[in-house]
PDB file of C-alpha atoms in Angstrom:
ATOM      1  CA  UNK A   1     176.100 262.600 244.001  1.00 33.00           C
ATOM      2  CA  UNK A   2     174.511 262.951 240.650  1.00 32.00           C
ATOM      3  CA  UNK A   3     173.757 259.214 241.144  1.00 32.00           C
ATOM      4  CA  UNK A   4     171.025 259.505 243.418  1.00 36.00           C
ATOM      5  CA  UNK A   5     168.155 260.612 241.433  1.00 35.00           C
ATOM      6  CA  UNK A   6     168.330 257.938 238.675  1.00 31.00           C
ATOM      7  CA  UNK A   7     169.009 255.207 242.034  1.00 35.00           C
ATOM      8  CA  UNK A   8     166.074 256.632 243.492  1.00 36.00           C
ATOM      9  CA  UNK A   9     164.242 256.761 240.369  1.00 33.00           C
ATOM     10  CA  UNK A  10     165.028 252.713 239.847  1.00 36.00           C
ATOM     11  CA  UNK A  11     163.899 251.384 243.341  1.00 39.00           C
ATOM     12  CA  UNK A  12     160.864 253.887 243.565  1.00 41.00           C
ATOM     13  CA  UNK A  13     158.654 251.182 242.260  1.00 50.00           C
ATOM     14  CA  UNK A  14     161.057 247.898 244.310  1.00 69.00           C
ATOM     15  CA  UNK A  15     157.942 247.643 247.164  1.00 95.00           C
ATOM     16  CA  UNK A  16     157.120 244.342 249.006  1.00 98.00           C
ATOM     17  CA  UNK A  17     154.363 242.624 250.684  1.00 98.00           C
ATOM     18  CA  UNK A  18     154.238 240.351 253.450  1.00 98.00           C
ATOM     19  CA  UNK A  19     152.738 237.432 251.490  1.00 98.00           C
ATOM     20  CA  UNK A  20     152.444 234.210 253.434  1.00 98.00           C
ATOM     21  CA  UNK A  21     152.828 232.741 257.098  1.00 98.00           C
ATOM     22  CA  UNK A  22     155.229 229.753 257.815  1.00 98.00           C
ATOM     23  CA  UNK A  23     155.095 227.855 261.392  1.00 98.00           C
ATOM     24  CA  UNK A  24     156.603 224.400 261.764  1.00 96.00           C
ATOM     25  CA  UNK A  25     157.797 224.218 258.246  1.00 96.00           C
ATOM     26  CA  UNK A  26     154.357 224.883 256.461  1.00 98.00           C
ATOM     27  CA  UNK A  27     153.713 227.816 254.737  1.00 98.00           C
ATOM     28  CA  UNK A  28     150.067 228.320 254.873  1.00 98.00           C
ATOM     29  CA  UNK A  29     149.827 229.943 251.058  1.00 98.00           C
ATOM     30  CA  UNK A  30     149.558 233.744 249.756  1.00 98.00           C
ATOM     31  CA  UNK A  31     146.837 235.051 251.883  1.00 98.00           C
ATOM     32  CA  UNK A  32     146.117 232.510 254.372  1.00 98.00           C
ATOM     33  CA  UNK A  33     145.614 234.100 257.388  1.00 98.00           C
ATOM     34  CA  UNK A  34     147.633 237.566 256.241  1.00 98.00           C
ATOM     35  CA  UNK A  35     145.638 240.093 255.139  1.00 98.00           C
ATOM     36  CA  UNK A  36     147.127 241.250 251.682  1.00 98.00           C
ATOM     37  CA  UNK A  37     147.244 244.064 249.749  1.00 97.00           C
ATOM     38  CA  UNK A  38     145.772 244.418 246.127  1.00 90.00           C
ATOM     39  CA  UNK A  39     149.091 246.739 245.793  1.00 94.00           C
ATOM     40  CA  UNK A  40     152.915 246.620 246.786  1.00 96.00           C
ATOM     41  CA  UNK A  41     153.320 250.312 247.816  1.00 96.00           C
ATOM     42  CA  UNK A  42     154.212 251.470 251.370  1.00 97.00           C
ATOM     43  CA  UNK A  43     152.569 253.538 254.222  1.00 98.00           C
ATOM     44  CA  UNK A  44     154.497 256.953 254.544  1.00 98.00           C
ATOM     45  CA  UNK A  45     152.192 258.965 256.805  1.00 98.00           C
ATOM     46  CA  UNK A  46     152.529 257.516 260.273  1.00 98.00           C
ATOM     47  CA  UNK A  47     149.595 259.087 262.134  1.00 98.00           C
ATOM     48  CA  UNK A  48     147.289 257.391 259.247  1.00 98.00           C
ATOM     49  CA  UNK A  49     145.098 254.441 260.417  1.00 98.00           C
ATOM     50  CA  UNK A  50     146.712 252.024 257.542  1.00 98.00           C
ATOM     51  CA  UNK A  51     150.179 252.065 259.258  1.00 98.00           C
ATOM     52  CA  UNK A  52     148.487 249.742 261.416  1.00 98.00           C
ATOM     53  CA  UNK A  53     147.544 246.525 259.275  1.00 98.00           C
ATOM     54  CA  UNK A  54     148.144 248.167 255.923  1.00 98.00           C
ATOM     55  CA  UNK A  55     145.236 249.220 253.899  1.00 97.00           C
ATOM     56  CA  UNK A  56     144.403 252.591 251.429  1.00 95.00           C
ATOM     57  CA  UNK A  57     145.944 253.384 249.022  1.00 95.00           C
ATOM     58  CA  UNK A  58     146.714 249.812 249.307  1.00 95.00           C
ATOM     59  CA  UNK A  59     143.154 247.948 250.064  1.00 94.00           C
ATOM     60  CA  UNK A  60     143.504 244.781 251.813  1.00 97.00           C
ATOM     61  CA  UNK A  61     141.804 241.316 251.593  1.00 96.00           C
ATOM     62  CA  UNK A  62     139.944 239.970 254.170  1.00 97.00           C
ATOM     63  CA  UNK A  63     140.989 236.715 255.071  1.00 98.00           C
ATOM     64  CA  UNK A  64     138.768 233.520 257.262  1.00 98.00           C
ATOM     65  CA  UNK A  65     141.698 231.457 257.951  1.00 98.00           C
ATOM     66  CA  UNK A  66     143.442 231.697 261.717  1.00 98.00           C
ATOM     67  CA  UNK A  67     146.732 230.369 262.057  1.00 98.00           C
ATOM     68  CA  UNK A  68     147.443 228.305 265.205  1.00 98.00           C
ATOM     69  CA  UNK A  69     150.578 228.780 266.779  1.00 98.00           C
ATOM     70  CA  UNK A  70     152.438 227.194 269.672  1.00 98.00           C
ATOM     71  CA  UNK A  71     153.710 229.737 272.064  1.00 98.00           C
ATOM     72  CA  UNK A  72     157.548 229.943 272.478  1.00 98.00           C
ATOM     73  CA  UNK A  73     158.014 229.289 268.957  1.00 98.00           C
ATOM     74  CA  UNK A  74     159.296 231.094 265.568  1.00 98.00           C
ATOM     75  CA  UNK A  75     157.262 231.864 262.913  1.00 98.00           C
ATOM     76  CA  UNK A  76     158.230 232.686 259.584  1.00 99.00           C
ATOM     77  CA  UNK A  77     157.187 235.865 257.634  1.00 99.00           C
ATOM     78  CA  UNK A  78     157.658 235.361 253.730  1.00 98.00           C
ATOM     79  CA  UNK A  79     158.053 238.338 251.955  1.00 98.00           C
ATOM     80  CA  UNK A  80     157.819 238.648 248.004  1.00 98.00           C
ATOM     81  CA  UNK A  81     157.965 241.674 245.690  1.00 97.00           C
ATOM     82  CA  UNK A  82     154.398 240.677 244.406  1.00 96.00           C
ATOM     83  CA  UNK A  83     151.767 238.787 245.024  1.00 96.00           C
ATOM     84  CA  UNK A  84     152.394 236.349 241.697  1.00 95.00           C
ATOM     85  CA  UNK A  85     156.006 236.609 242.120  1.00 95.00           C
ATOM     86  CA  UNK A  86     157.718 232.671 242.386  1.00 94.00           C
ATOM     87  CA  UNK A  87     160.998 233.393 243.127  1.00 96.00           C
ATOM     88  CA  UNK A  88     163.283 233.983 246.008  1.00 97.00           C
ATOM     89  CA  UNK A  89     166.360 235.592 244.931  1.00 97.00           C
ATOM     90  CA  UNK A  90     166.966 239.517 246.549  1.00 96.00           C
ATOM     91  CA  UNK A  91     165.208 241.018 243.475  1.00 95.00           C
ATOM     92  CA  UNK A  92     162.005 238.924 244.341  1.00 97.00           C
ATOM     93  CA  UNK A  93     161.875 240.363 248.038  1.00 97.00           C
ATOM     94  CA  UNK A  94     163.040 244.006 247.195  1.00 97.00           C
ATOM     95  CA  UNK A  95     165.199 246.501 245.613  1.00 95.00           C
ATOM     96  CA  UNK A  96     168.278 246.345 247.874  1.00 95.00           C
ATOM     97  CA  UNK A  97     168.476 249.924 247.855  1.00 95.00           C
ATOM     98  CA  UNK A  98     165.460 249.628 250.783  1.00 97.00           C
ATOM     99  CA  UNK A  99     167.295 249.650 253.668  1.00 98.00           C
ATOM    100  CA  UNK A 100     166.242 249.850 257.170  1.00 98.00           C
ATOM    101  CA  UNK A 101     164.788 247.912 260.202  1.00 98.00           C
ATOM    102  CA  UNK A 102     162.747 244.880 260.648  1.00 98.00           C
ATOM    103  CA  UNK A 103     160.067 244.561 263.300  1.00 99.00           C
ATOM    104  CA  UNK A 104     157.241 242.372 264.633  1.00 99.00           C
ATOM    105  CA  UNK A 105     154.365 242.831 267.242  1.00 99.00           C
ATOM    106  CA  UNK A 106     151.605 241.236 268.086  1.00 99.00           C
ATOM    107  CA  UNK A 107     147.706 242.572 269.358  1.00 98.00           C
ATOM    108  CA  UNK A 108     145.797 240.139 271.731  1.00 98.00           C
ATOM    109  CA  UNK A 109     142.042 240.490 270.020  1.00 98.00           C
ATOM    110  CA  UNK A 110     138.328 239.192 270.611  1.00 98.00           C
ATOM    111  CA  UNK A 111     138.321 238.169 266.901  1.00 98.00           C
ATOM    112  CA  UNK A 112     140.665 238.195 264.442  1.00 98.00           C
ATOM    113  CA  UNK A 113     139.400 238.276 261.132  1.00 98.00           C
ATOM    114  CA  UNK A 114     137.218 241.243 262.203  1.00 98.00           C
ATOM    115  CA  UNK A 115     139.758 243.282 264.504  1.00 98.00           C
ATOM    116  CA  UNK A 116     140.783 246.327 262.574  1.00 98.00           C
ATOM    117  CA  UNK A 117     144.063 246.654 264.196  1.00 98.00           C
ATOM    118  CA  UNK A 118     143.894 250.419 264.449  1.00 98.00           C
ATOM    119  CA  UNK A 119     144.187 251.462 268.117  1.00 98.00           C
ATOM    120  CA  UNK A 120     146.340 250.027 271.499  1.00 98.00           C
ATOM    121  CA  UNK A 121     147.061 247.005 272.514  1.00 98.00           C
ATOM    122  CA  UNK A 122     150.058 246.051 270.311  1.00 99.00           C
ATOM    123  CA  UNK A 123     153.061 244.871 271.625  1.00 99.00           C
ATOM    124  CA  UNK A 124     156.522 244.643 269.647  1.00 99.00           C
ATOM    125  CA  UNK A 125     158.266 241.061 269.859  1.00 98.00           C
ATOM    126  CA  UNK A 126     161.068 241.241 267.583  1.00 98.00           C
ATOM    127  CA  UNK A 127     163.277 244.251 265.690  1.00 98.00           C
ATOM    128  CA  UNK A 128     166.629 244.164 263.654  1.00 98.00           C
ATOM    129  CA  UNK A 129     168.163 247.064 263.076  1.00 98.00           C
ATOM    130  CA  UNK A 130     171.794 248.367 261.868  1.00 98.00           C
ATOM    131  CA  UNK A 131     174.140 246.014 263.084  1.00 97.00           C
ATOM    132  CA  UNK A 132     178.050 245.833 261.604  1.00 95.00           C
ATOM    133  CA  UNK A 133     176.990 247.737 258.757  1.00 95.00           C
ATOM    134  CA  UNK A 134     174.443 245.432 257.705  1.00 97.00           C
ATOM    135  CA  UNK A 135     170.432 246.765 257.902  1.00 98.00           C
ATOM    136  CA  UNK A 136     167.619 243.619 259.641  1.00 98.00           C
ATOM    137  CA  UNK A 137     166.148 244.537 255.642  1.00 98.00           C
ATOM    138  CA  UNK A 138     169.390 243.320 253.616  1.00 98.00           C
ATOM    139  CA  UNK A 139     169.201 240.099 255.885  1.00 98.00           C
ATOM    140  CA  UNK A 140     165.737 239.187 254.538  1.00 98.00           C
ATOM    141  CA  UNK A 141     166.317 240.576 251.003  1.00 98.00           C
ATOM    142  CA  UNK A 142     169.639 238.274 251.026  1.00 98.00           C
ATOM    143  CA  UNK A 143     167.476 235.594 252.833  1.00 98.00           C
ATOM    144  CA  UNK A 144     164.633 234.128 250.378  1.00 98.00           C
ATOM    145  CA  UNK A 145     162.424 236.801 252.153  1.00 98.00           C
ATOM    146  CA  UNK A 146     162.395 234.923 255.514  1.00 98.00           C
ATOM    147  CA  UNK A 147     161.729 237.235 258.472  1.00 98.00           C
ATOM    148  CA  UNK A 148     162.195 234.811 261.547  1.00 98.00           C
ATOM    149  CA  UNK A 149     159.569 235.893 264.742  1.00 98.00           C
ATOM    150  CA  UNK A 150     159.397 234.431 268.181  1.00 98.00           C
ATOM    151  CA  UNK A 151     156.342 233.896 269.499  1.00 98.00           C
ATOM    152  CA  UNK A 152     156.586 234.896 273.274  1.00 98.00           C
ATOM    153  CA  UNK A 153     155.761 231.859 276.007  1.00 98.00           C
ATOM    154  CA  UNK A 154     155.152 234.270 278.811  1.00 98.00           C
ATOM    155  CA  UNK A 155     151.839 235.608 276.807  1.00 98.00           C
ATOM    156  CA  UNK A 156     147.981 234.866 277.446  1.00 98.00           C
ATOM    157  CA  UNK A 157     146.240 232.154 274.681  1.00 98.00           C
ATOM    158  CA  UNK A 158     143.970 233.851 272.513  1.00 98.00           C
ATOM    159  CA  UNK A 159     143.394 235.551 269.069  1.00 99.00           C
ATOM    160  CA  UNK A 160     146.296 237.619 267.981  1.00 99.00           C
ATOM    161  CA  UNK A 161     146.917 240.002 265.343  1.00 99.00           C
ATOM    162  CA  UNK A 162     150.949 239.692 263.925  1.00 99.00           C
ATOM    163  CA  UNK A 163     151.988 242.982 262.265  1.00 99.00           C
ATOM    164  CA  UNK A 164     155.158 242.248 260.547  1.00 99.00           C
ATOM    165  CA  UNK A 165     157.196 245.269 258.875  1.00 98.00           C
ATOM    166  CA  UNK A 166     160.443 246.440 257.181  1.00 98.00           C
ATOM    167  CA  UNK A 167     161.057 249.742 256.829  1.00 98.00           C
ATOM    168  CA  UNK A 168     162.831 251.655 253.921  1.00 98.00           C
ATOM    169  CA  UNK A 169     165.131 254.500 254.824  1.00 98.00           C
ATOM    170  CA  UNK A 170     166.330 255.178 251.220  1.00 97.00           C
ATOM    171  CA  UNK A 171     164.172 258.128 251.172  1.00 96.00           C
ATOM    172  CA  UNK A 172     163.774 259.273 254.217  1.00 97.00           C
ATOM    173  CA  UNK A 173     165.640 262.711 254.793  1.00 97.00           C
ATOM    174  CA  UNK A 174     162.760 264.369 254.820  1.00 97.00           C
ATOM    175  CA  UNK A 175     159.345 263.465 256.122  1.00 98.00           C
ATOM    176  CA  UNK A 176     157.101 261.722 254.991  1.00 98.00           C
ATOM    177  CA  UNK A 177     159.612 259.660 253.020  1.00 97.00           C
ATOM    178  CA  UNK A 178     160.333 256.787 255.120  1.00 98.00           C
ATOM    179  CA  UNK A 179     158.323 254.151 253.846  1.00 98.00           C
ATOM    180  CA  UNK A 180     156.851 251.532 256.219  1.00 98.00           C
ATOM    181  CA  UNK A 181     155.699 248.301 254.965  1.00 98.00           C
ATOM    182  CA  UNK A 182     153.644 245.751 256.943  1.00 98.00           C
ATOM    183  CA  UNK A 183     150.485 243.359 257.016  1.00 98.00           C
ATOM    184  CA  UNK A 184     148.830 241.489 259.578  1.00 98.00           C
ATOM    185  CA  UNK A 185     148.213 237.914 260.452  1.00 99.00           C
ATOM    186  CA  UNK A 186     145.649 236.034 262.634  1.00 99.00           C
ATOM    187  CA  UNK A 187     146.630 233.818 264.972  1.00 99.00           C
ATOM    188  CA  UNK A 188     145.886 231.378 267.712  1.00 98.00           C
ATOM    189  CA  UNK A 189     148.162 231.343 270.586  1.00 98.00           C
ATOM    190  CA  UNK A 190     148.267 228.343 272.279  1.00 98.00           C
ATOM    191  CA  UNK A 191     150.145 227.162 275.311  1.00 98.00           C
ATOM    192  CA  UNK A 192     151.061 230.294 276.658  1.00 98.00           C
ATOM    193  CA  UNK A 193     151.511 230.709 280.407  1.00 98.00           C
ATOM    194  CA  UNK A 194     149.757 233.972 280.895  1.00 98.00           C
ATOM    195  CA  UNK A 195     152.854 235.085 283.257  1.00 98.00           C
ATOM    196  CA  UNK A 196     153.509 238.364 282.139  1.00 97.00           C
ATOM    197  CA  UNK A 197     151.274 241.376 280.425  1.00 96.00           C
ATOM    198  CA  UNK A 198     152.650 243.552 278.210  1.00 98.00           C
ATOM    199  CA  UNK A 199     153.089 247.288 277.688  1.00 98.00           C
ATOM    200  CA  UNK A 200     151.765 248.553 275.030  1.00 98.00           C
ATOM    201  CA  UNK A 201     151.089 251.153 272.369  1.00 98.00           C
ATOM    202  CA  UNK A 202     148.848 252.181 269.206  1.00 98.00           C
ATOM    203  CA  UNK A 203     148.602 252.192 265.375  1.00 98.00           C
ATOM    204  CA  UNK A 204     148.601 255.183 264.586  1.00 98.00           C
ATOM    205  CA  UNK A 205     150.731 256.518 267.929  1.00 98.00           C
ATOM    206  CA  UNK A 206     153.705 254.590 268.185  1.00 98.00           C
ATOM    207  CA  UNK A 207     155.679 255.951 265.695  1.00 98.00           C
ATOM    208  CA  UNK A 208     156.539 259.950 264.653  1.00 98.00           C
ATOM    209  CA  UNK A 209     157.841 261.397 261.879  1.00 98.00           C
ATOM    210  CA  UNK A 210     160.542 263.392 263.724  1.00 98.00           C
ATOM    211  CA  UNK A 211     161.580 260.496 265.163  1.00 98.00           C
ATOM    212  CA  UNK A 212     165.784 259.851 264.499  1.00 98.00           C
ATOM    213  CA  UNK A 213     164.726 256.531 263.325  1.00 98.00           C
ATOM    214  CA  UNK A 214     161.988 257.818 261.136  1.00 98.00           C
ATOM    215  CA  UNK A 215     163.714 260.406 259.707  1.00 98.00           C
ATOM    216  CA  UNK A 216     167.282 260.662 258.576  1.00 97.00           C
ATOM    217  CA  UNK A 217     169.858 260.582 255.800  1.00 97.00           C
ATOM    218  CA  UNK A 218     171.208 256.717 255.754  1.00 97.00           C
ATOM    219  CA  UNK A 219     173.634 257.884 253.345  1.00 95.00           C
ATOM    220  CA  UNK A 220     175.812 261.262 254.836  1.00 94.00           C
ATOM    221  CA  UNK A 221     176.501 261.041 257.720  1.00 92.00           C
ATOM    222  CA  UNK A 222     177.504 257.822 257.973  1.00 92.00           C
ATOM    223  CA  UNK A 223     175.152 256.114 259.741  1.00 95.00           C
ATOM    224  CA  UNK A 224     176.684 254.654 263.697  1.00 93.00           C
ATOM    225  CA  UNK A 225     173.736 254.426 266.118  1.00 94.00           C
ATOM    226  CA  UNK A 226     170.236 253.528 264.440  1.00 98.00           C
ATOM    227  CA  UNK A 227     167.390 254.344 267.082  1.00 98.00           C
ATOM    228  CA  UNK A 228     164.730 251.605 265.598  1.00 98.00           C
ATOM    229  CA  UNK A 229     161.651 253.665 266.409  1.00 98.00           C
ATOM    230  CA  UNK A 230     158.467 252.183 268.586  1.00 98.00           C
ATOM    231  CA  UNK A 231     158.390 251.133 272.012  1.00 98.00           C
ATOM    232  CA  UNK A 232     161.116 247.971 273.304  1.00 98.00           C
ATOM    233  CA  UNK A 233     161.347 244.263 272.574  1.00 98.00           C
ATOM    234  CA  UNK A 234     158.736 242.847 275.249  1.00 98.00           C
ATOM    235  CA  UNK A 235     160.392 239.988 276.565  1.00 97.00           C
ATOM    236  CA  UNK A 236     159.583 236.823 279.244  1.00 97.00           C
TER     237      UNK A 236
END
Protein backbone atom coordinates (compact mmCIF):
# COMPACT_ATOMS: atom_id res chain seq x y z
CA UNK A 1 0.00 0.00 0.00
CA UNK A 2 2.79 2.46 -0.09
CA UNK A 3 1.00 3.66 -3.28
CA UNK A 4 -1.67 5.46 -1.76
CA UNK A 5 -0.21 8.57 -0.48
CA UNK A 6 1.54 9.71 -3.71
CA UNK A 7 -2.22 8.51 -5.61
CA UNK A 8 -3.85 10.56 -3.18
CA UNK A 9 -1.39 13.22 -3.36
CA UNK A 10 -1.96 13.34 -7.48
CA UNK A 11 -5.86 13.54 -7.58
CA UNK A 12 -6.04 15.88 -4.41
CA UNK A 13 -6.22 18.82 -6.71
CA UNK A 14 -8.53 16.50 -9.88
CA UNK A 15 -12.00 18.58 -8.63
CA UNK A 16 -14.91 19.34 -11.06
CA UNK A 17 -17.66 21.70 -11.56
CA UNK A 18 -20.93 21.35 -12.98
CA UNK A 19 -20.40 23.86 -15.81
CA UNK A 20 -23.25 24.08 -18.27
CA UNK A 21 -26.98 22.85 -18.84
CA UNK A 22 -27.96 20.89 -22.07
CA UNK A 23 -31.87 20.24 -22.93
CA UNK A 24 -32.90 19.30 -26.46
CA UNK A 25 -29.43 19.30 -27.79
CA UNK A 26 -28.43 22.96 -26.74
CA UNK A 27 -26.10 23.59 -24.26
CA UNK A 28 -26.97 26.87 -22.83
CA UNK A 29 -23.03 28.00 -22.19
CA UNK A 30 -20.73 28.00 -18.88
CA UNK A 31 -22.95 29.67 -16.45
CA UNK A 32 -26.20 30.01 -18.04
CA UNK A 33 -28.60 29.27 -15.68
CA UNK A 34 -25.98 27.14 -13.23
CA UNK A 35 -24.69 28.92 -10.63
CA UNK A 36 -20.79 28.39 -10.77
CA UNK A 37 -18.11 28.40 -8.64
CA UNK A 38 -15.04 30.83 -8.83
CA UNK A 39 -13.20 27.43 -7.58
CA UNK A 40 -13.21 23.57 -8.41
CA UNK A 41 -12.91 22.24 -4.81
CA UNK A 42 -15.60 20.11 -3.07
CA UNK A 43 -17.99 20.41 -0.02
CA UNK A 44 -16.76 17.92 2.76
CA UNK A 45 -18.79 19.04 5.79
CA UNK A 46 -22.34 17.90 5.20
CA UNK A 47 -24.29 19.80 7.87
CA UNK A 48 -22.73 23.14 6.15
CA UNK A 49 -25.25 25.33 4.23
CA UNK A 50 -22.95 25.12 0.86
CA UNK A 51 -23.66 21.34 0.44
CA UNK A 52 -26.78 22.66 -0.78
CA UNK A 53 -26.03 24.75 -4.08
CA UNK A 54 -22.30 24.95 -3.51
CA UNK A 55 -20.83 28.11 -2.29
CA UNK A 56 -17.73 29.08 0.47
CA UNK A 57 -14.90 28.24 0.23
CA UNK A 58 -16.07 28.05 -3.24
CA UNK A 59 -18.22 31.46 -3.90
CA UNK A 60 -20.71 31.14 -6.52
CA UNK A 61 -22.00 33.39 -9.39
CA UNK A 62 -25.24 34.56 -9.54
CA UNK A 63 -26.81 33.87 -12.63
CA UNK A 64 -30.36 35.82 -14.52
CA UNK A 65 -30.90 33.22 -17.02
CA UNK A 66 -33.86 30.38 -16.31
CA UNK A 67 -33.77 27.42 -18.30
CA UNK A 68 -37.12 26.14 -19.64
CA UNK A 69 -37.65 22.64 -19.60
CA UNK A 70 -40.33 20.28 -20.85
CA UNK A 71 -41.43 17.91 -18.20
CA UNK A 72 -40.80 14.16 -18.87
CA UNK A 73 -37.65 14.92 -20.47
CA UNK A 74 -33.67 14.46 -19.94
CA UNK A 75 -31.49 17.05 -19.36
CA UNK A 76 -27.94 17.03 -19.65
CA UNK A 77 -25.43 18.07 -16.89
CA UNK A 78 -21.88 18.92 -18.44
CA UNK A 79 -19.24 18.59 -16.19
CA UNK A 80 -15.57 19.97 -16.81
CA UNK A 81 -12.47 20.03 -14.59
CA UNK A 82 -12.48 23.94 -14.93
CA UNK A 83 -14.28 26.53 -15.89
CA UNK A 84 -11.82 27.39 -19.14
CA UNK A 85 -11.24 23.84 -19.71
CA UNK A 86 -12.27 22.83 -23.76
CA UNK A 87 -11.92 19.41 -23.73
CA UNK A 88 -13.82 16.28 -23.05
CA UNK A 89 -11.58 13.46 -22.59
CA UNK A 90 -11.71 11.72 -18.67
CA UNK A 91 -8.85 14.05 -17.57
CA UNK A 92 -11.08 17.14 -18.51
CA UNK A 93 -14.07 15.87 -16.22
CA UNK A 94 -11.89 14.42 -13.32
CA UNK A 95 -9.13 12.46 -11.92
CA UNK A 96 -10.50 8.91 -12.28
CA UNK A 97 -9.33 8.11 -8.99
CA UNK A 98 -12.85 10.08 -7.79
CA UNK A 99 -15.04 7.47 -7.52
CA UNK A 100 -18.46 7.34 -6.20
CA UNK A 101 -22.20 8.10 -6.91
CA UNK A 102 -24.05 10.39 -9.12
CA UNK A 103 -27.25 12.13 -8.09
CA UNK A 104 -29.84 14.74 -9.09
CA UNK A 105 -32.81 16.55 -7.30
CA UNK A 106 -34.76 19.14 -7.88
CA UNK A 107 -36.48 22.17 -5.34
CA UNK A 108 -39.88 23.64 -6.55
CA UNK A 109 -39.12 27.62 -5.69
CA UNK A 110 -40.98 31.13 -5.82
CA UNK A 111 -37.89 32.46 -7.69
CA UNK A 112 -35.05 31.02 -8.86
CA UNK A 113 -32.29 33.21 -9.28
CA UNK A 114 -32.90 34.42 -5.69
CA UNK A 115 -33.76 30.98 -3.86
CA UNK A 116 -30.80 30.09 -1.74
CA UNK A 117 -31.38 26.47 -1.87
CA UNK A 118 -30.49 25.90 1.76
CA UNK A 119 -33.47 24.32 3.57
CA UNK A 120 -36.49 21.50 2.51
CA UNK A 121 -38.17 21.04 -0.25
CA UNK A 122 -35.70 19.08 -2.44
CA UNK A 123 -36.53 16.06 -3.98
CA UNK A 124 -33.93 13.47 -5.55
CA UNK A 125 -34.80 12.39 -9.30
CA UNK A 126 -31.96 10.44 -10.39
CA UNK A 127 -28.75 8.44 -8.60
CA UNK A 128 -26.07 5.95 -10.03
CA UNK A 129 -24.27 4.20 -7.85
CA UNK A 130 -21.86 0.95 -7.84
CA UNK A 131 -23.13 -1.22 -10.34
CA UNK A 132 -20.86 -4.39 -11.86
CA UNK A 133 -17.92 -2.84 -10.51
CA UNK A 134 -18.29 0.26 -12.28
CA UNK A 135 -19.05 3.72 -9.97
CA UNK A 136 -22.31 6.36 -11.78
CA UNK A 137 -18.72 8.81 -11.53
CA UNK A 138 -16.43 6.61 -13.98
CA UNK A 139 -19.55 6.64 -16.39
CA UNK A 140 -19.45 10.46 -16.70
CA UNK A 141 -15.63 10.77 -16.42
CA UNK A 142 -15.54 8.05 -19.41
CA UNK A 143 -18.56 9.97 -20.92
CA UNK A 144 -17.46 13.64 -22.18
CA UNK A 145 -18.81 14.70 -18.68
CA UNK A 146 -22.49 14.01 -19.61
CA UNK A 147 -24.66 13.32 -16.55
CA UNK A 148 -28.11 12.35 -18.18
CA UNK A 149 -31.36 13.64 -15.72
CA UNK A 150 -35.02 12.99 -16.20
CA UNK A 151 -37.15 15.53 -15.60
CA UNK A 152 -40.25 13.97 -13.80
CA UNK A 153 -43.90 14.41 -15.76
CA UNK A 154 -45.88 13.70 -12.66
CA UNK A 155 -44.44 17.19 -11.07
CA UNK A 156 -46.21 20.73 -10.63
CA UNK A 157 -44.94 23.68 -13.41
CA UNK A 158 -42.98 26.18 -11.78
CA UNK A 159 -39.44 27.49 -10.89
CA UNK A 160 -37.09 24.76 -9.95
CA UNK A 161 -33.77 24.58 -8.53
CA UNK A 162 -31.57 21.30 -10.19
CA UNK A 163 -28.78 20.28 -7.78
CA UNK A 164 -26.64 17.97 -9.69
CA UNK A 165 -23.67 16.06 -7.79
CA UNK A 166 -20.95 13.35 -7.93
CA UNK A 167 -19.46 12.32 -5.08
CA UNK A 168 -15.76 11.23 -4.45
CA UNK A 169 -15.15 8.31 -2.15
CA UNK A 170 -11.33 8.18 -2.70
CA UNK A 171 -10.91 9.71 0.59
CA UNK A 172 -13.45 8.95 2.51
CA UNK A 173 -12.46 6.43 5.40
CA UNK A 174 -12.69 8.84 7.68
CA UNK A 175 -15.01 11.78 8.02
CA UNK A 176 -15.06 14.53 6.68
CA UNK A 177 -13.26 13.14 3.63
CA UNK A 178 -15.90 12.31 1.28
CA UNK A 179 -16.04 15.04 -1.00
CA UNK A 180 -19.39 16.13 -2.49
CA UNK A 181 -19.51 18.15 -5.53
CA UNK A 182 -22.63 19.90 -6.91
CA UNK A 183 -24.21 23.24 -8.34
CA UNK A 184 -27.55 24.32 -9.04
CA UNK A 185 -29.60 25.24 -12.01
CA UNK A 186 -32.82 27.29 -12.59
CA UNK A 187 -35.41 26.03 -14.34
CA UNK A 188 -38.86 26.30 -15.76
CA UNK A 189 -40.95 23.29 -15.66
CA UNK A 190 -43.40 23.18 -18.08
CA UNK A 191 -46.09 20.69 -18.91
CA UNK A 192 -46.14 18.88 -15.88
CA UNK A 193 -49.34 17.23 -14.68
CA UNK A 194 -49.22 18.16 -11.07
CA UNK A 195 -50.28 14.34 -10.23
CA UNK A 196 -48.08 13.51 -7.60
CA UNK A 197 -46.13 15.62 -4.64
CA UNK A 198 -43.09 14.64 -3.49
CA UNK A 199 -41.35 13.75 -0.24
CA UNK A 200 -38.84 15.59 0.63
CA UNK A 201 -35.76 16.60 2.58
CA UNK A 202 -33.10 19.50 3.33
CA UNK A 203 -29.63 20.91 2.46
CA UNK A 204 -27.99 20.64 5.07
CA UNK A 205 -30.12 17.39 6.60
CA UNK A 206 -30.22 14.86 4.11
CA UNK A 207 -27.02 13.54 4.27
CA UNK A 208 -24.62 12.38 7.54
CA UNK A 209 -21.30 11.77 7.88
CA UNK A 210 -21.72 8.33 9.52
CA UNK A 211 -23.68 7.41 6.90
CA UNK A 212 -22.23 3.79 5.07
CA UNK A 213 -22.43 5.71 1.94
CA UNK A 214 -20.70 8.73 3.30
CA UNK A 215 -18.16 7.11 4.94
CA UNK A 216 -16.17 4.08 4.00
CA UNK A 217 -13.00 2.54 2.59
CA UNK A 218 -13.82 1.96 -1.38
CA UNK A 219 -10.65 0.23 -1.49
CA UNK A 220 -10.44 -2.85 1.48
CA UNK A 221 -12.99 -4.34 1.81
CA UNK A 222 -13.96 -4.81 -1.39
CA UNK A 223 -16.69 -2.86 -1.96
CA UNK A 224 -20.40 -5.27 -2.74
CA UNK A 225 -23.42 -3.22 -1.62
CA UNK A 226 -23.02 0.73 -1.99
CA UNK A 227 -25.90 2.44 0.15
CA UNK A 228 -26.04 5.85 -2.11
CA UNK A 229 -26.91 8.13 0.80
CA UNK A 230 -30.15 10.69 0.75
CA UNK A 231 -33.64 9.88 0.63
CA UNK A 232 -35.13 7.48 -2.70
CA UNK A 233 -35.54 8.12 -6.41
CA UNK A 234 -39.08 9.98 -6.42
CA UNK A 235 -40.76 8.52 -9.19
CA UNK A 236 -44.40 8.99 -11.29
Amino acid sequence: MKFAPILLASAASAHTIFSSLEVNGVNHGVGGGVRIPSYNGPIENVDSNSIACNGAPNPTTPTSKVITVQAGQNVTAIWRYMLSTTGSAPNDIMDISHKGPTMAYLKKVNDATTDSGVGGGWFKIQEDGYNSGVWGTEKVINGQGRHSIRIPSCIAPGQYLLRAEMLALHGAGNYPGAQFYMECAQLNIVGGTGSKSPSTVAFPGAYSGSHPGVKLSIYWPPVTNYQIPGPSVFTC
